[in-house]
Coordinates of C-alpha atoms in Angstrom, one line a residue:
X1 CA 120.3 141.1 80.7
X2 CA 120.3 143.0 77.3
X3 CA 122.7 142.1 74.4
X4 CA 123.7 145.6 73.3
X5 CA 124.7 144.5 69.9
X6 CA 123.0 146.0 67.0
X7 CA 121.5 144.0 64.3
X8 CA 120.7 145.3 60.7
X9 CA 117.6 143.9 59.2
X10 CA 115.5 144.3 56.0
X11 CA 111.9 145.4 56.5
X12 CA 109.7 144.5 53.6
X13 CA 106.9 147.0 53.3
X14 CA 104.0 145.9 51.1
X15 CA 100.7 147.4 50.3
X16 CA 98.1 144.6 49.5
X17 CA 95.5 145.1 46.8
X18 CA 92.1 145.9 48.3
X19 CA 90.3 145.4 45.1
X20 CA 90.8 142.2 43.1
X21 CA 91.7 143.8 40.0
X22 CA 94.5 145.8 41.4
X23 CA 98.2 145.0 41.1
X24 CA 100.0 145.0 44.6
X25 CA 102.5 147.7 45.1
X26 CA 106.1 146.9 44.4
X27 CA 107.9 146.0 47.6
X28 CA 110.3 148.6 49.1
X29 CA 113.5 147.8 51.3
X30 CA 114.3 150.0 54.2
X31 CA 117.3 149.5 56.4
X32 CA 116.9 150.1 60.1
X33 CA 118.6 149.1 63.4
X34 CA 117.1 146.8 65.8
X35 CA 118.1 146.0 69.3
X36 CA 118.7 142.4 69.7
X37 CA 117.8 141.2 73.5
X38 CA 118.7 138.0 75.1
X39 CA 115.8 136.1 76.6
X40 CA 115.2 137.0 80.2
X41 CA 112.7 135.8 82.9
X42 CA 109.5 137.7 83.7
X43 CA 106.6 139.7 82.2
X44 CA 102.8 139.0 81.6
X45 CA 101.1 138.1 78.6
X46 CA 97.5 139.2 78.0
X47 CA 95.5 136.9 76.1
X48 CA 91.4 136.3 75.6
X49 CA 88.9 133.4 76.1
X50 CA 85.2 133.1 76.1
X51 CA 84.5 132.0 79.6
X52 CA 83.5 128.5 79.1
X53 CA 80.5 126.9 80.7
X54 CA 82.9 124.6 82.5
X55 CA 86.6 125.1 83.4
X56 CA 86.9 121.4 83.2
X57 CA 88.5 120.8 79.8
X58 CA 86.4 117.6 79.1
X59 CA 83.1 119.4 79.5
X60 CA 84.3 122.6 77.9
X61 CA 83.0 123.6 74.5
X62 CA 84.7 126.9 74.1
X63 CA 87.3 126.8 71.2
X64 CA 89.3 129.7 72.6
X65 CA 89.4 128.1 76.2
X66 CA 90.3 124.7 74.6
X67 CA 93.4 126.4 73.4
X68 CA 94.1 128.0 76.7
X69 CA 93.6 124.7 78.4
X70 CA 96.6 122.9 76.7
X71 CA 98.7 125.3 79.0
X72 CA 97.2 123.7 82.1
X73 CA 96.5 120.0 81.2
X74 CA 98.1 117.4 79.3
X75 CA 97.1 114.3 77.5
X76 CA 98.5 110.7 77.4
X77 CA 99.4 111.4 73.8
X78 CA 99.3 114.4 71.5
X79 CA 99.7 115.4 67.8
X80 CA 102.9 117.3 67.1
X81 CA 103.0 120.1 64.5
X82 CA 103.1 117.4 61.7
X83 CA 99.9 115.6 63.0
X84 CA 101.9 112.7 64.1
X85 CA 101.1 111.2 67.5
X86 CA 103.8 111.6 70.3
X87 CA 103.8 110.5 74.0
X88 CA 103.1 113.0 76.8
X89 CA 101.8 111.4 80.0
X90 CA 102.0 107.9 78.5
X91 CA 105.6 106.5 78.7
X92 CA 104.9 103.8 76.1
X93 CA 102.2 101.7 74.8
X94 CA 102.0 98.2 73.4
X95 CA 99.3 96.3 71.4
X96 CA 99.7 92.4 71.3
X97 CA 100.3 91.1 67.9
X98 CA 96.9 91.6 65.9
X99 CA 95.2 92.5 69.0
X100 CA 92.8 95.1 70.0
X101 CA 94.0 95.3 73.4
X102 CA 96.5 98.0 74.3
X103 CA 98.6 98.2 77.6
X104 CA 99.6 101.8 78.4
X105 CA 102.4 102.4 80.8
X106 CA 102.5 106.1 82.3
X107 CA 105.5 108.0 83.2
X108 CA 106.3 107.6 86.9
X109 CA 107.4 111.0 87.9
X110 CA 104.4 113.1 87.0
X111 CA 102.8 115.4 89.6
X112 CA 99.7 117.3 89.5
X113 CA 100.2 121.1 90.1
X114 CA 99.1 120.6 93.8
X115 CA 101.7 118.2 94.3
X116 CA 99.5 114.9 94.3
X117 CA 100.9 112.1 92.2
X118 CA 99.3 111.2 88.6
X119 CA 98.2 107.7 88.4
X120 CA 96.1 105.4 86.2
X121 CA 93.1 106.1 88.3
X122 CA 93.0 109.8 87.0
X123 CA 93.0 108.2 83.5
X124 CA 90.2 106.0 84.2
X125 CA 88.4 108.9 85.7
X126 CA 89.0 111.0 82.9
X127 CA 87.5 108.3 80.8
X128 CA 84.5 107.8 83.0
X129 CA 83.8 111.7 82.9
X130 CA 83.6 111.8 79.0
X131 CA 81.5 108.5 78.9
X132 CA 78.9 110.2 81.4
X133 CA 78.9 113.2 79.6
X134 CA 76.0 113.6 77.1
X135 CA 77.9 116.1 74.7
X136 CA 81.7 116.2 75.6
X137 CA 83.5 117.1 72.5
X138 CA 86.0 114.0 73.4
X139 CA 82.7 111.7 73.1
X140 CA 83.7 110.4 69.6
X141 CA 87.2 109.5 71.2
X142 CA 85.3 106.8 73.0
X143 CA 83.3 105.3 70.2
X144 CA 85.7 102.4 69.5
X145 CA 86.8 101.9 73.1
X146 CA 85.2 98.7 74.2
X147 CA 86.5 98.6 77.8
X148 CA 89.3 99.9 80.0
X149 CA 90.6 98.9 83.5
X150 CA 93.3 100.0 85.8
X151 CA 96.2 97.2 86.1
X152 CA 98.4 99.1 88.7
X153 CA 99.3 102.7 89.6
X154 CA 101.0 103.1 86.3
X155 CA 99.4 101.2 83.8
X156 CA 96.1 101.0 82.4
X157 CA 94.7 98.6 79.7
X158 CA 92.3 99.7 77.0
X159 CA 90.5 97.4 74.6
X160 CA 89.3 98.8 71.3
X161 CA 86.5 97.3 69.4
X162 CA 88.8 96.4 66.5
X163 CA 92.4 97.1 65.7
X164 CA 92.9 100.3 63.7
X165 CA 95.6 102.9 62.6
X166 CA 94.3 105.8 64.7
X167 CA 93.4 103.8 67.9
X168 CA 96.2 105.7 70.0
X169 CA 94.8 109.2 68.6
X170 CA 91.7 108.3 70.6
X171 CA 93.7 109.0 73.8
X172 CA 94.5 112.5 73.0
X173 CA 92.0 114.0 75.5
X174 CA 93.0 116.0 78.6
X175 CA 93.6 114.0 81.7
X176 CA 92.1 115.3 84.8
X177 CA 92.8 114.6 88.6
X178 CA 90.2 112.5 90.1
X179 CA 91.0 113.9 93.5
X180 CA 89.9 117.4 92.4
X181 CA 87.1 116.7 90.1
X182 CA 85.4 113.8 91.8
X183 CA 83.3 116.0 94.1
X184 CA 83.0 119.1 91.9
X185 CA 83.2 118.5 88.1
X186 CA 83.5 122.3 87.5
X187 CA 86.4 122.8 90.0
X188 CA 89.1 125.5 89.3
X189 CA 91.6 123.7 87.2
X190 CA 94.6 121.6 88.5
X191 CA 96.7 120.1 85.8
X192 CA 100.2 118.8 84.9
X193 CA 100.8 121.3 82.1
X194 CA 103.5 124.1 82.0
X195 CA 101.4 126.6 83.8
X196 CA 99.1 126.5 86.8
X197 CA 96.0 128.6 87.9
X198 CA 97.2 131.2 90.4
X199 CA 93.9 133.3 90.5
X200 CA 90.4 133.0 89.0
X201 CA 87.7 135.8 89.0
X202 CA 84.6 134.4 87.9
X203 CA 83.4 136.1 84.6
X204 CA 86.3 138.5 84.5
X205 CA 89.7 136.4 84.3
X206 CA 92.0 133.5 84.9
X207 CA 95.6 134.0 85.9
X208 CA 98.2 131.4 85.2
X209 CA 102.0 131.1 86.5
X210 CA 104.6 128.7 85.9
X211 CA 103.9 125.1 87.3
X212 CA 106.9 124.0 89.3
X213 CA 105.6 120.5 89.5
X214 CA 105.8 120.2 85.6
X215 CA 108.2 117.7 84.2
X216 CA 109.3 119.6 81.2
X217 CA 113.0 120.5 80.6
X218 CA 112.8 124.1 79.5
X219 CA 111.1 126.5 82.2
X220 CA 109.2 129.3 80.3
X221 CA 110.5 132.6 80.4
X222 CA 107.1 134.4 80.6
X223 CA 106.1 134.9 84.4
X224 CA 102.4 135.1 84.2
X225 CA 99.5 134.9 81.7
X226 CA 96.6 136.8 82.2
X227 CA 93.4 135.3 80.5
X228 CA 90.6 138.0 80.1
X229 CA 87.1 136.7 79.5
X230 CA 85.3 138.2 76.6
X231 CA 81.9 136.5 75.6
X232 CA 81.6 138.3 72.3
X233 CA 84.1 136.6 70.0
X234 CA 83.9 139.5 67.7
X235 CA 85.2 141.9 70.4
X236 CA 88.5 140.0 70.5
X237 CA 89.6 142.0 67.6
X238 CA 88.6 145.4 69.2
X239 CA 90.3 144.4 72.5
X240 CA 93.5 143.6 70.5
X241 CA 93.4 146.7 68.8
X242 CA 93.0 148.9 71.8
X243 CA 96.1 147.1 73.3
X244 CA 94.2 145.1 76.0
X245 CA 95.5 142.0 74.5
X246 CA 98.9 141.0 73.4
X247 CA 98.1 138.4 71.0
X248 CA 95.0 137.3 68.9
X249 CA 94.6 133.8 67.3
X250 CA 92.4 134.4 64.4
X251 CA 91.2 132.3 61.4
X252 CA 90.1 135.4 59.4
X253 CA 91.8 135.5 56.2
X254 CA 92.4 139.6 56.4
X255 CA 94.7 139.8 59.3
X256 CA 97.0 142.0 57.4
X257 CA 94.8 144.7 58.6
X258 CA 96.9 144.5 61.8
X259 CA 100.1 145.3 60.0
X260 CA 99.0 148.9 60.0
X261 CA 99.9 148.6 63.7
X262 CA 103.6 149.2 64.1
X263 CA 104.1 147.0 66.9
X264 CA 102.5 143.8 65.7
X265 CA 103.7 140.6 63.8
X266 CA 101.5 138.0 62.3
X267 CA 102.7 134.2 62.4
X268 CA 100.9 132.3 59.8
X269 CA 100.2 128.7 59.9
X270 CA 98.0 126.1 57.9
X271 CA 95.1 124.6 59.6
X272 CA 92.8 121.6 58.7
X273 CA 89.9 123.6 57.0
X274 CA 89.9 122.4 53.5
X275 CA 87.9 123.9 50.7
X276 CA 86.6 121.8 47.9
X277 CA 83.9 121.6 45.2
X278 CA 81.7 118.4 46.1
X279 CA 80.4 116.9 42.8
X280 CA 77.0 114.7 42.7
X281 CA 78.2 111.5 40.9
X282 CA 74.5 110.8 40.2
X283 CA 75.0 113.4 37.5
X284 CA 76.4 111.8 34.4
X285 CA 78.9 114.4 33.5
X286 CA 80.9 114.1 36.6
X287 CA 81.4 110.5 36.2
X288 CA 84.0 111.2 33.5
X289 CA 87.2 111.6 35.0
X290 CA 88.4 113.6 32.0
X291 CA 85.8 116.2 33.0
X292 CA 86.7 116.3 36.6
X293 CA 90.4 116.8 35.5
X294 CA 89.5 119.5 33.4
X295 CA 87.7 121.4 36.1
X296 CA 90.5 121.2 38.4
X297 CA 93.0 122.6 35.6
X298 CA 90.4 125.1 34.5
X299 CA 90.1 126.9 37.7
X300 CA 92.7 129.5 38.6
X301 CA 92.9 128.2 42.2
X302 CA 95.9 130.4 43.0
X303 CA 94.3 133.5 41.6
X304 CA 91.2 132.9 44.1
X305 CA 93.5 132.6 46.9
X306 CA 95.4 135.6 46.3
X307 CA 92.2 137.8 45.2
X308 CA 90.0 136.8 47.8
X309 CA 92.1 135.2 50.7
X310 CA 94.8 137.7 50.5
X311 CA 97.3 134.8 49.6
X312 CA 96.4 132.9 52.9
X313 CA 95.7 129.5 51.8
X314 CA 97.9 126.7 50.2
X315 CA 96.2 125.4 47.1
X316 CA 96.1 121.3 47.4
X317 CA 95.2 118.6 45.0
X318 CA 94.3 116.3 47.7
X319 CA 92.7 116.6 51.2
X320 CA 95.9 115.9 53.1
X321 CA 97.2 119.1 54.9
X322 CA 100.7 120.3 53.4
X323 CA 102.3 120.1 56.9
X324 CA 101.3 116.5 57.5
X325 CA 103.8 113.7 57.8
X326 CA 101.7 111.8 55.6
X327 CA 101.5 114.3 52.8
X328 CA 103.2 112.8 49.7
X329 CA 105.9 115.3 48.5
X330 CA 104.7 114.9 44.7
X331 CA 101.1 115.4 45.6
X332 CA 100.7 118.7 43.7
X333 CA 100.1 118.0 40.1
X334 CA 97.6 120.2 38.7
X335 CA 98.3 123.9 37.8
X336 CA 96.1 126.3 36.0
X337 CA 95.9 125.7 32.4
X338 CA 93.1 126.7 30.3
X339 CA 94.6 125.0 27.1
X340 CA 95.2 121.7 28.9
X341 CA 91.6 121.7 30.3
X342 CA 90.2 122.4 26.7
X343 CA 92.4 119.5 25.4
X344 CA 91.1 117.0 27.9
X345 CA 87.5 117.7 27.1
X346 CA 88.3 117.5 23.2
X347 CA 90.0 114.3 23.6
X348 CA 86.9 113.2 25.6
X349 CA 84.7 114.1 22.4
X350 CA 83.3 117.5 23.6
X351 CA 82.7 120.0 21.0
X352 CA 80.7 123.4 20.6
X353 CA 78.6 122.2 17.6
X354 CA 75.8 124.7 18.0
X355 CA 78.3 127.8 18.9
X356 CA 76.6 128.8 22.2
X357 CA 79.9 128.6 24.1
X358 CA 78.9 125.4 26.0
X359 CA 80.5 122.0 25.1
X360 CA 78.6 119.0 24.4
X361 CA 78.9 115.4 23.1
X362 CA 76.5 112.7 21.6
X363 CA 76.3 109.7 24.2
X364 CA 74.4 106.9 22.5
X365 CA 71.1 108.9 21.3
X366 CA 71.2 111.6 23.5
X367 CA 73.3 115.1 23.9
X368 CA 75.4 115.6 27.0
X369 CA 76.1 119.2 27.9
X370 CA 78.9 120.3 30.3
X371 CA 76.3 122.4 32.2
X372 CA 75.6 122.4 35.9
X373 CA 74.5 124.5 38.8
X374 CA 76.9 125.4 41.6
X375 CA 75.6 126.0 45.1
X376 CA 77.2 127.7 48.0
X377 CA 76.0 129.6 51.0
X378 CA 75.3 133.3 50.6
X379 CA 76.2 134.6 54.1
X380 CA 79.8 133.4 53.2
X381 CA 81.3 136.7 51.2
X382 CA 84.3 134.7 50.2
X383 CA 82.3 131.9 48.8
X384 CA 80.1 134.1 46.9
X385 CA 83.3 135.8 45.2
X386 CA 84.7 132.6 44.8
X387 CA 81.9 131.0 43.1
X388 CA 81.8 133.9 40.7
X389 CA 85.4 133.5 39.8
X390 CA 84.9 129.6 39.3
X391 CA 82.1 130.3 37.0
X392 CA 84.1 132.7 35.0
X393 CA 87.2 130.3 34.7
X394 CA 85.1 127.2 33.8
X395 CA 82.9 129.1 31.3
X396 CA 86.2 130.1 29.5
X397 CA 87.0 126.3 29.1
X398 CA 83.5 125.5 27.7
X399 CA 81.4 124.8 30.9
X400 CA 77.9 126.4 31.5
X401 CA 77.6 127.4 35.1
X402 CA 74.7 128.6 37.0
X403 CA 75.5 130.0 40.6
X404 CA 72.7 129.5 43.3
X405 CA 73.5 131.2 46.5
X406 CA 71.5 130.3 49.5
X407 CA 71.2 130.2 53.3
X408 CA 73.5 127.6 55.1
X409 CA 70.5 125.6 56.0
X410 CA 69.4 125.4 52.4
X411 CA 72.8 124.2 51.2
X412 CA 72.6 121.7 54.1
X413 CA 69.2 120.5 53.0
X414 CA 70.2 120.2 49.2
X415 CA 73.2 118.1 50.2
X416 CA 71.2 115.8 52.6
X417 CA 68.5 115.2 49.8
X418 CA 71.1 114.8 47.0
X419 CA 69.2 117.7 45.2
X420 CA 72.3 119.4 43.8
X421 CA 74.8 119.1 40.9
X422 CA 78.0 120.7 42.6
X423 CA 78.6 122.4 45.9
X424 CA 81.3 125.0 47.0
X425 CA 81.8 123.9 50.4
X426 CA 84.5 122.9 53.0
X427 CA 85.5 120.3 55.7
X428 CA 87.3 121.0 59.0
X429 CA 89.3 117.8 58.7
X430 CA 90.1 115.6 61.5
X431 CA 93.6 115.3 62.7
X432 CA 93.5 111.5 62.4
X433 CA 93.4 112.1 58.6
X434 CA 91.0 109.4 57.9
X435 CA 89.0 110.2 54.8
X436 CA 86.8 107.2 54.8
X437 CA 83.8 109.3 55.8
X438 CA 83.7 111.1 52.8
X439 CA 85.2 109.0 50.0
X440 CA 84.5 105.4 50.8
X441 CA 81.4 103.8 49.1
X442 CA 80.1 102.4 52.3
X443 CA 79.4 105.8 53.7
X444 CA 77.0 106.9 50.7
X445 CA 74.0 105.3 52.6
X446 CA 74.7 107.3 55.9
X447 CA 75.0 110.4 53.9
X448 CA 78.5 111.4 55.0
X449 CA 79.9 110.5 51.4
X450 CA 77.3 113.0 50.4
X451 CA 78.7 112.9 46.7
X452 CA 77.9 109.4 46.2
X453 CA 81.4 108.6 45.2
X454 CA 82.4 104.9 44.5
X455 CA 85.7 103.7 43.4
X456 CA 86.9 100.3 44.2
X457 CA 90.7 100.9 44.3
X458 CA 90.2 104.1 46.8
X459 CA 87.9 102.0 49.0
X460 CA 90.7 99.4 49.1
X461 CA 93.3 102.1 50.0
X462 CA 91.3 103.8 52.4
X463 CA 90.6 100.5 54.4
X464 CA 94.3 99.7 54.3
X465 CA 95.1 103.1 55.7
X466 CA 92.7 102.7 58.4
X467 CA 93.9 99.3 59.6
X468 CA 97.6 100.0 59.0
X469 CA 99.3 99.8 62.6
X470 CA 102.7 100.3 61.3
X471 CA 103.6 103.9 60.7
X472 CA 106.0 103.2 57.6
X473 CA 103.2 100.9 56.1
X474 CA 100.6 103.7 56.6
X475 CA 102.7 106.4 55.3
X476 CA 103.1 104.1 52.2
X477 CA 99.5 103.6 51.7
X478 CA 98.7 107.3 52.0
X479 CA 101.2 107.8 49.2
X480 CA 99.4 105.5 47.2
X481 CA 96.0 107.0 48.1
X482 CA 97.3 110.4 47.2
X483 CA 98.5 109.1 43.8
X484 CA 95.0 107.5 43.1
X485 CA 93.2 111.0 44.4
X486 CA 95.5 112.8 41.8
X487 CA 94.3 110.4 39.0
X488 CA 90.7 110.1 39.7
X489 CA 90.0 113.5 41.3
X490 CA 87.0 112.5 43.4
X491 CA 86.4 116.2 44.2
X492 CA 87.7 119.3 42.8
X493 CA 90.3 120.3 45.5
X494 CA 91.0 123.9 46.0
X495 CA 93.3 124.8 49.0
X496 CA 93.8 124.6 53.0
X497 CA 93.2 127.8 54.7
X498 CA 95.6 129.5 56.9
X499 CA 95.3 131.1 60.3
X500 CA 97.8 133.4 62.0
X501 CA 98.7 134.2 65.6
X502 CA 99.0 138.0 65.7
X503 CA 101.3 139.1 68.3
X504 CA 102.6 142.6 69.9
X505 CA 106.5 142.9 69.4
X506 CA 106.9 143.0 73.2
X507 CA 106.7 139.3 72.8
X508 CA 109.8 137.9 71.3
X509 CA 111.6 134.5 70.7
X510 CA 110.5 131.4 68.8
X511 CA 106.8 132.0 68.2
X512 CA 105.7 129.1 65.9
X513 CA 102.1 128.2 66.1
X514 CA 100.5 125.3 64.5
X515 CA 97.1 124.0 63.6
X516 CA 96.9 121.6 66.7
X517 CA 98.4 124.0 69.4
X518 CA 99.1 127.8 68.6
X519 CA 101.0 127.9 72.1
X520 CA 103.3 125.0 71.5
X521 CA 106.2 127.4 71.5
X522 CA 105.4 129.4 74.3
X523 CA 108.3 128.3 76.6
X524 CA 110.6 130.0 74.1
X525 CA 108.7 133.3 74.2
X526 CA 110.1 136.1 76.3
X527 CA 109.4 139.9 77.0
X528 CA 112.3 142.0 77.0
X529 CA 112.7 144.5 80.0
X530 CA 112.4 147.4 77.6
X531 CA 109.0 146.2 76.5
X532 CA 107.3 145.6 80.0

């Protein structure tokens, strides 16, 4: 029932600058009375999804459905909000000392939503399904799995091709029931998650209700989730604004536009998308770390975030997400300092001897200029604007920067061929947080280390991080790795993007989305009777 007590709150009203040169309006404070209501069961939440080609989560390729499917299906293990692996359907696991063989014991009280028991046969069937698929999004999870076999109803043994730190991470795929999917791989979902399917209208909607077989302790307050299928992703926003939907999970940086709607709140969270400037180490000037340090200090990264991403990103010196359990709290070192950047270049021997505004130095018998071309994709408005700001910042320090915008395929071709100086781009980094693909010298030939970066110390640390089976040891190695990144500046780190769960105020409670699962705290959400 409702708690009739009145809570005084401060509402901060802020107008965001729509033009980069404008100053934001000063914040005003207004006192209003808000009714504080106790959580109560009931109500329906309307959300959207692209209807997937398959409702089977192992064969699905829709991002929006993948997020929804976390309400229905569970994995042996999953990442928590800090990207650390925690058990879900697995009770525990054990590697024999120095072995690549892992014995996984399953929880013994788990039921599928139809009442059938969850067993190791379901895990094996799920692995078989991924293995048989040509293009499952979980295909890479099996790359290092050599073999697997059921030992008994609650035990499965998995042998990896080598011992490595993120072996258990590979088991973070949804587990599906063999008895449902063995005859129909596109069957209506049956899972072990918090919710179960109560109704499916092909091409229209999927309705979820509480799964009374779920082994979780806290029963959700929300009675029903109605998933509306909208095949045009751009139409999600229109449906939300017309009140057909109650929430919108958006990676668009301009979600503040929804703040004009009085009944909406936005819950921001950091995602794994990392923006940076990749440098071609075959270009001599980038081989001098004084130049790289001058670049990272000469670019006003926070200003770029504030102007062109409306503040919705976190400046970072290293490619480790700010919320990660592996993030070194001392990892941020470089602020914006034009004078410090200029001093670094002066100490490195750069001067403007011909007064053209571009610094140069004599190396042996040749003149080395701080001049390069920065490429980026022209269909990305943010990148075009950010590139111009970077150019302006660096030219104030003494660089000569030419911007070259091209179609994405052109950028990709330039990277693949090595025909570039520097590129403004980004990575959607994996939750495993292994950075070897981009910075280990052995990956130069494959092309994933497209910068041709090579550093023996960082190679060693990356290898140690990859093989560290102990969490404490791994954390210590990542601390050293980040220290080396700060010192060497292999690329010009910019920031990690933010996303937001935009929610109508009918939904209340502890709304805490994260990069892995925007619905992680849904069991704590509720809809007051007055909002239904």
